[in-house]
Each structure stands twice: as structure tokens, then as C-alpha cells.
């Protein structure tokens, strides 16, 4: 089973992925997380991706598809893709890789969130630099300002969550990623969920889609 979570930055793909991957035994592949880890490790890939990520631009397709190909064993095939594909080129190369392996996408779940709400969520998000716990200064601040409740690590804003870069990322989503909605609708694997609801409500809706797939397929 291969499930793609599609949605603007801030729509909750990471939050939902954490729940879904453990509930359904899917390997969570989050390209943004991978790039951040590579940048922190100062690897060759990280050096190549760094300026794009910091500026809120997309990393070039060839780098992304090569990286994903290296992380995906399609034959073993139970994946939750979070943040990939993000362009038509990436979607087409994923289709080709899957076709070669006689595999296919089970479902694309689009977390639909109005731009203004996405902007609010991104600019108020804070993350623990040590353990990755996610906070929000408006709705879920850490108990002690700047310190993680779980590990006391430093809670800070992602460089690309600043107002200017968040706005750029949302524009990139509109221009380059939103065409994927029509692309996957045409393939009839598209489902849409209202991402403006509370995270637990969104999880329920997404699970209903995946449970429906399992019924059709007679199991994962
Ligand atoms: P995210 O954490 O998903 O918001 O991704 C953070 C950043 O990583 C993006 O703004 C891009 O610079 C880069 N990135 C993540 N996934 C992709 C992708 N599929 N294609 C190109 N760039 C990506």
C-alpha cells in the first residue's frame, strides 16, 4: 500500500503521518525531514539542498527523485509519502518507478487548508531542536518559554517558517504542487479531507479513507 499525503505547508501532513504510520504499519517518508537531516549532517546532498530549503524554494526534481528512489524499496511497498511528490515531474517519475515494479499508488489524500490558516499555523509553529516535538505559540506553547516539555531541548522557529519564507512556500505550493490535484483526480485515486478541523477529527477522516482501501483490497 502506498499512500500520498498532499497538502500545503502547514496543512498537518507531518502530524497526521506520525499517527497513520504507526496505526497502519506504513514507512513514513518525509522528504522535508530527510533534507533537514542531511543539511544538519552537512552531507553532499544536504549542501546541495540547503539554499533551496532555507529560501522556501523546491529542491530540483532530479535531486529529489534520486533521493526518494534510494529510500524506497517498492517491492516491499508499504509507504506513507509526506511532501513527495511536489511537482508534476516528480509525480510522473514516481509513476514510472512504480509501473516498472508493477506497483501503484493506493490513494492520494489531499489535506485541504485555506492559505490564511496555513500561514497562521506556519508562523506560529515552533519545534524542539533536540527531539523534534512540535509546538505552537498560539495553541500549544511549551510550559517554559523556549524549552521543550519533553526533553528540555531548545524550542525554536524553523528557518523557513519566518513570515516571508512561509509566504514563499505557500506560493510555491499554489504554483507547482496544486496542479497535482487535477493529475491525481484524473487517475481516480484522489480523496480530499478538510484539514482546518482539529487534528483528531482530521485523523478520523483520513483513517476512513485508508480503512476503505483496506476493505477493497482485503487487508493492507
Ligand atoms: P517540508 O518540511 O515538507 O515543508 O519541506 C521543507 C522544504 O524541503 C521545502 O520547502 C523544500 O525546500 C524541500 N522539499 C521537501 N520535499 C520536497 C520535494 N518533494 N521537492 C522539492 N523540494 C522539497
Short mmCIF file of C-alpha atoms and ligand atoms in Angstrom, two decimals:
data_model
loop_
_atom_site.label_atom_id
_atom_site.label_comp_id
_atom_site.label_asym_id
_atom_site.label_seq_id
_atom_site.Cartn_x
_atom_site.Cartn_y
_atom_site.Cartn_z
CA UNK A 1 0.00 0.00 0.00
CA UNK A 2 1.34 3.39 -0.99
CA UNK A 3 -0.48 6.45 0.36
CA UNK A 4 0.44 10.02 -0.56
CA UNK A 5 -0.42 12.89 1.76
CA UNK A 6 -0.76 16.01 -0.34
CA UNK A 7 -1.25 19.46 1.14
CA UNK A 8 0.15 22.94 1.57
CA UNK A 9 2.90 23.54 4.12
CA UNK A 10 1.17 23.76 7.49
CA UNK A 11 -1.77 21.54 6.48
CA UNK A 12 -0.75 18.92 9.05
CA UNK A 13 0.93 16.27 6.89
CA UNK A 14 3.64 15.61 9.48
CA UNK A 15 1.22 15.49 12.40
CA UNK A 16 -1.09 13.07 10.60
CA UNK A 17 1.79 10.95 9.29
CA UNK A 18 3.03 10.24 12.80
CA UNK A 19 -0.33 8.71 13.75
CA UNK A 20 -1.02 6.96 10.45
CA UNK A 21 2.37 5.33 10.00
CA UNK A 22 2.14 3.61 13.36
CA UNK A 23 -1.56 2.71 13.01
CA UNK A 24 -1.17 1.09 9.58
CA UNK A 25 2.46 -0.05 9.72
CA UNK A 26 3.48 2.25 6.88
CA UNK A 27 7.03 3.55 6.45
CA UNK A 28 6.88 7.33 6.77
CA UNK A 29 8.96 9.02 4.06
CA UNK A 30 9.02 12.78 4.65
CA UNK A 31 11.27 14.48 2.12
CA UNK A 32 11.41 17.73 4.14
CA UNK A 33 12.60 15.83 7.25
CA UNK A 34 15.20 13.98 5.17
CA UNK A 35 16.54 17.22 3.70
CA UNK A 36 16.73 18.86 7.14
CA UNK A 37 18.66 15.85 8.50
CA UNK A 38 21.05 15.87 5.51
CA UNK A 39 21.61 19.62 5.95
CA UNK A 40 22.32 19.18 9.68
CA UNK A 41 24.74 16.35 8.86
CA UNK A 42 26.43 18.58 6.24
CA UNK A 43 26.29 15.71 3.71
CA UNK A 44 26.83 16.33 -0.02
CA UNK A 45 23.07 16.11 -0.59
CA UNK A 46 22.47 18.47 2.34
CA UNK A 47 24.91 21.02 0.92
CA UNK A 48 23.16 20.85 -2.45
CA UNK A 49 19.68 21.23 -0.93
CA UNK A 50 20.44 23.78 1.78
CA UNK A 51 19.97 27.06 -0.09
CA UNK A 52 16.69 25.91 -1.63
CA UNK A 53 15.22 24.73 1.68
CA UNK A 54 16.25 27.89 3.54
CA UNK A 55 14.75 30.11 0.84
CA UNK A 56 11.48 28.18 0.75
CA UNK A 57 12.11 27.04 -2.81
CA UNK A 58 11.76 23.49 -4.10
CA UNK A 59 14.89 21.37 -4.34
CA UNK A 60 15.43 20.44 -8.04
CA UNK A 61 13.42 17.42 -9.20
CA UNK A 62 16.42 15.28 -10.16
CA UNK A 63 17.92 15.54 -6.67
CA UNK A 64 14.58 14.75 -5.03
CA UNK A 65 13.64 11.79 -7.19
CA UNK A 66 17.12 10.27 -6.87
CA UNK A 67 16.97 10.61 -3.10
CA UNK A 68 13.48 9.09 -2.86
CA UNK A 69 14.43 6.22 -5.18
CA UNK A 70 17.30 5.42 -2.82
CA UNK A 71 14.96 5.28 0.18
CA UNK A 72 12.06 3.34 -1.33
CA UNK A 73 12.03 -0.40 -1.81
CA UNK A 74 8.90 -0.50 -3.93
CA UNK A 75 8.64 -4.29 -3.82
CA UNK A 76 8.40 -4.15 -0.02
CA UNK A 77 5.86 -1.41 -0.66
CA UNK A 78 4.07 -0.04 2.42
CA UNK A 79 4.80 3.66 2.36
CA UNK A 80 3.29 6.91 3.51
CA UNK A 81 4.72 9.69 1.35
CA UNK A 82 4.72 13.09 3.06
CA UNK A 83 5.85 16.05 0.97
CA UNK A 84 6.59 13.98 -2.15
CA UNK A 85 5.72 14.33 -4.97
CA UNK A 86 5.53 18.13 -5.12
CA UNK A 87 5.71 18.74 -8.86
CA UNK A 88 4.21 17.08 -11.95
CA UNK A 89 7.70 15.90 -12.93
CA UNK A 90 8.14 14.19 -9.57
CA UNK A 91 4.67 12.60 -9.85
CA UNK A 92 5.43 11.26 -13.30
CA UNK A 93 8.77 9.81 -12.30
CA UNK A 94 7.14 8.16 -9.27
CA UNK A 95 4.50 6.65 -11.58
CA UNK A 96 7.26 5.29 -13.83
CA UNK A 97 9.18 3.75 -10.93
CA UNK A 98 6.02 2.13 -9.59
CA UNK A 99 4.95 0.85 -13.02
CA UNK A 100 8.38 -0.78 -13.51
CA UNK A 101 7.78 -2.63 -10.24
CA UNK A 102 4.16 -3.46 -11.12
CA UNK A 103 3.05 -1.35 -8.17
CA UNK A 104 0.69 1.58 -7.92
CA UNK A 105 -0.49 4.34 -5.62
CA UNK A 106 -3.35 3.22 -3.38
CA UNK A 107 -4.59 6.69 -2.51
CA UNK A 108 -3.71 10.37 -2.60
CA UNK A 109 -5.21 12.15 0.38
CA UNK A 110 -5.34 15.91 -0.02
CA UNK A 111 -5.38 17.84 3.28
CA UNK A 112 -7.19 20.96 2.18
CA UNK A 113 -6.47 24.09 4.23
CA UNK A 114 -7.18 27.75 3.32
CA UNK A 115 -3.98 29.75 2.71
CA UNK A 116 -4.60 32.24 5.53
CA UNK A 117 -4.91 29.42 8.07
CA UNK A 118 -1.78 27.70 6.70
CA UNK A 119 0.13 30.97 7.06
CA UNK A 120 -1.04 31.35 10.66
CA UNK A 121 -0.06 27.79 11.54
CA UNK A 122 3.38 28.04 9.92
CA UNK A 123 4.40 31.33 11.51
CA UNK A 124 3.23 30.26 14.98
CA UNK A 125 4.87 26.82 14.81
CA UNK A 126 7.92 26.12 16.97
CA UNK A 127 9.99 22.93 17.06
CA UNK A 128 12.32 21.34 19.60
CA UNK A 129 15.78 21.29 18.05
CA UNK A 130 16.66 18.14 20.04
CA UNK A 131 13.66 15.79 19.81
CA UNK A 132 11.51 17.36 17.08
CA UNK A 133 8.43 17.87 19.28
CA UNK A 134 6.13 20.39 17.61
CA UNK A 135 4.62 23.36 19.49
CA UNK A 136 2.51 26.34 18.52
CA UNK A 137 2.85 29.68 20.29
CA UNK A 138 -0.88 30.35 19.93
CA UNK A 139 -2.44 26.98 20.63
CA UNK A 140 0.22 24.80 22.31
CA UNK A 141 3.14 26.73 23.76
CA UNK A 142 5.79 24.89 25.79
CA UNK A 143 5.26 25.23 29.57
CA UNK A 144 8.53 27.17 29.90
CA UNK A 145 9.13 29.58 27.05
CA UNK A 146 11.84 28.30 24.68
CA UNK A 147 12.29 24.92 26.44
CA UNK A 148 10.85 21.57 25.37
CA UNK A 149 8.37 19.99 27.84
CA UNK A 150 9.68 16.54 26.96
CA UNK A 151 13.47 16.89 26.82
CA UNK A 152 14.28 20.49 27.87
CA UNK A 153 15.81 21.00 24.39
CA UNK A 154 15.74 24.42 22.74
CA UNK A 155 12.35 25.22 21.17
CA UNK A 156 12.80 27.42 18.12
CA UNK A 157 11.26 28.51 14.84
CA UNK A 158 12.23 26.64 11.67
CA UNK A 159 14.24 29.00 9.41
CA UNK A 160 11.68 28.55 6.65
CA UNK A 161 8.69 29.30 8.94
CA UNK A 162 9.52 33.04 9.06
CA UNK A 163 6.72 35.18 7.61
CA UNK A 164 8.48 35.95 4.31
CA UNK A 165 9.66 32.37 3.67
CA UNK A 166 6.35 30.81 4.73
CA UNK A 167 4.57 33.08 2.23
CA UNK A 168 7.02 32.00 -0.46
CA UNK A 169 6.42 28.31 0.32
CA UNK A 170 2.65 28.76 0.10
CA UNK A 171 3.06 30.47 -3.27
CA UNK A 172 5.29 27.61 -4.46
CA UNK A 173 2.55 25.19 -3.37
CA UNK A 174 -0.06 27.08 -5.41
CA UNK A 175 2.17 27.32 -8.48
CA UNK A 176 3.93 23.96 -8.60
CA UNK A 177 2.19 21.46 -6.30
CA UNK A 178 -1.52 22.25 -6.61
CA UNK A 179 -1.56 21.02 -10.27
CA UNK A 180 -1.12 17.54 -8.74
CA UNK A 181 -4.73 17.74 -7.52
CA UNK A 182 -6.04 17.56 -11.09
CA UNK A 183 -3.38 15.00 -12.02
CA UNK A 184 -4.45 12.54 -9.32
CA UNK A 185 -8.17 13.26 -9.75
CA UNK A 186 -7.76 12.04 -13.33
CA UNK A 187 -6.17 8.83 -12.02
CA UNK A 188 -9.17 8.33 -9.69
CA UNK A 189 -7.10 7.79 -6.58
CA UNK A 190 -7.82 11.21 -5.12
CA UNK A 191 -9.51 11.89 -1.78
CA UNK A 192 -9.98 15.22 -0.05
CA UNK A 193 -10.13 15.91 3.67
CA UNK A 194 -10.91 19.21 5.43
CA UNK A 195 -7.66 20.00 7.25
CA UNK A 196 -9.00 23.03 9.10
CA UNK A 197 -10.59 20.80 11.74
CA UNK A 198 -8.90 19.65 14.96
CA UNK A 199 -6.06 17.14 14.36
CA UNK A 200 -8.08 14.22 15.86
CA UNK A 201 -11.00 15.00 13.53
CA UNK A 202 -8.67 15.10 10.54
CA UNK A 203 -7.16 11.77 11.61
CA UNK A 204 -10.65 10.22 11.70
CA UNK A 205 -11.38 11.38 8.15
CA UNK A 206 -8.03 10.18 6.83
CA UNK A 207 -8.41 6.81 8.56
CA UNK A 208 -11.85 6.42 6.99
CA UNK A 209 -10.21 6.73 3.57
CA UNK A 210 -7.46 4.20 4.39
CA UNK A 211 -9.88 1.77 6.04
CA UNK A 212 -11.95 1.94 2.87
CA UNK A 213 -8.89 0.92 0.83
CA UNK A 214 -8.20 -1.99 3.12
CA UNK A 215 -11.76 -3.27 2.76
CA UNK A 216 -11.44 -3.08 -1.05
CA UNK A 217 -8.07 -4.84 -1.04
CA UNK A 218 -8.99 -7.37 1.64
CA UNK A 219 -6.24 -6.14 4.01
CA UNK A 220 -3.21 -3.86 3.77
P1 LIG B 1 8.50 20.38 4.32
O1 LIG B 1 9.10 20.02 5.62
O2 LIG B 1 7.76 19.25 3.67
O3 LIG B 1 7.70 21.65 4.37
O4 LIG B 1 9.74 20.68 3.32
C1 LIG B 1 10.71 21.65 3.63
C2 LIG B 1 11.49 22.02 2.38
O5 LIG B 1 12.19 20.87 1.87
C3 LIG B 1 10.67 22.52 1.20
O6 LIG B 1 10.33 23.89 1.31
C4 LIG B 1 11.65 22.26 0.04
O7 LIG B 1 12.71 23.19 0.04
C5 LIG B 1 12.24 20.91 0.44
N1 LIG B 1 11.43 19.80 -0.09
C6 LIG B 1 10.76 18.86 0.63
N2 LIG B 1 10.15 17.98 -0.17
C7 LIG B 1 10.44 18.38 -1.45
C8 LIG B 1 10.07 17.89 -2.73
N3 LIG B 1 9.30 16.80 -2.89
N4 LIG B 1 10.53 18.55 -3.82
C9 LIG B 1 11.33 19.62 -3.69
N5 LIG B 1 11.70 20.16 -2.52
C10 LIG B 1 11.26 19.53 -1.39
#
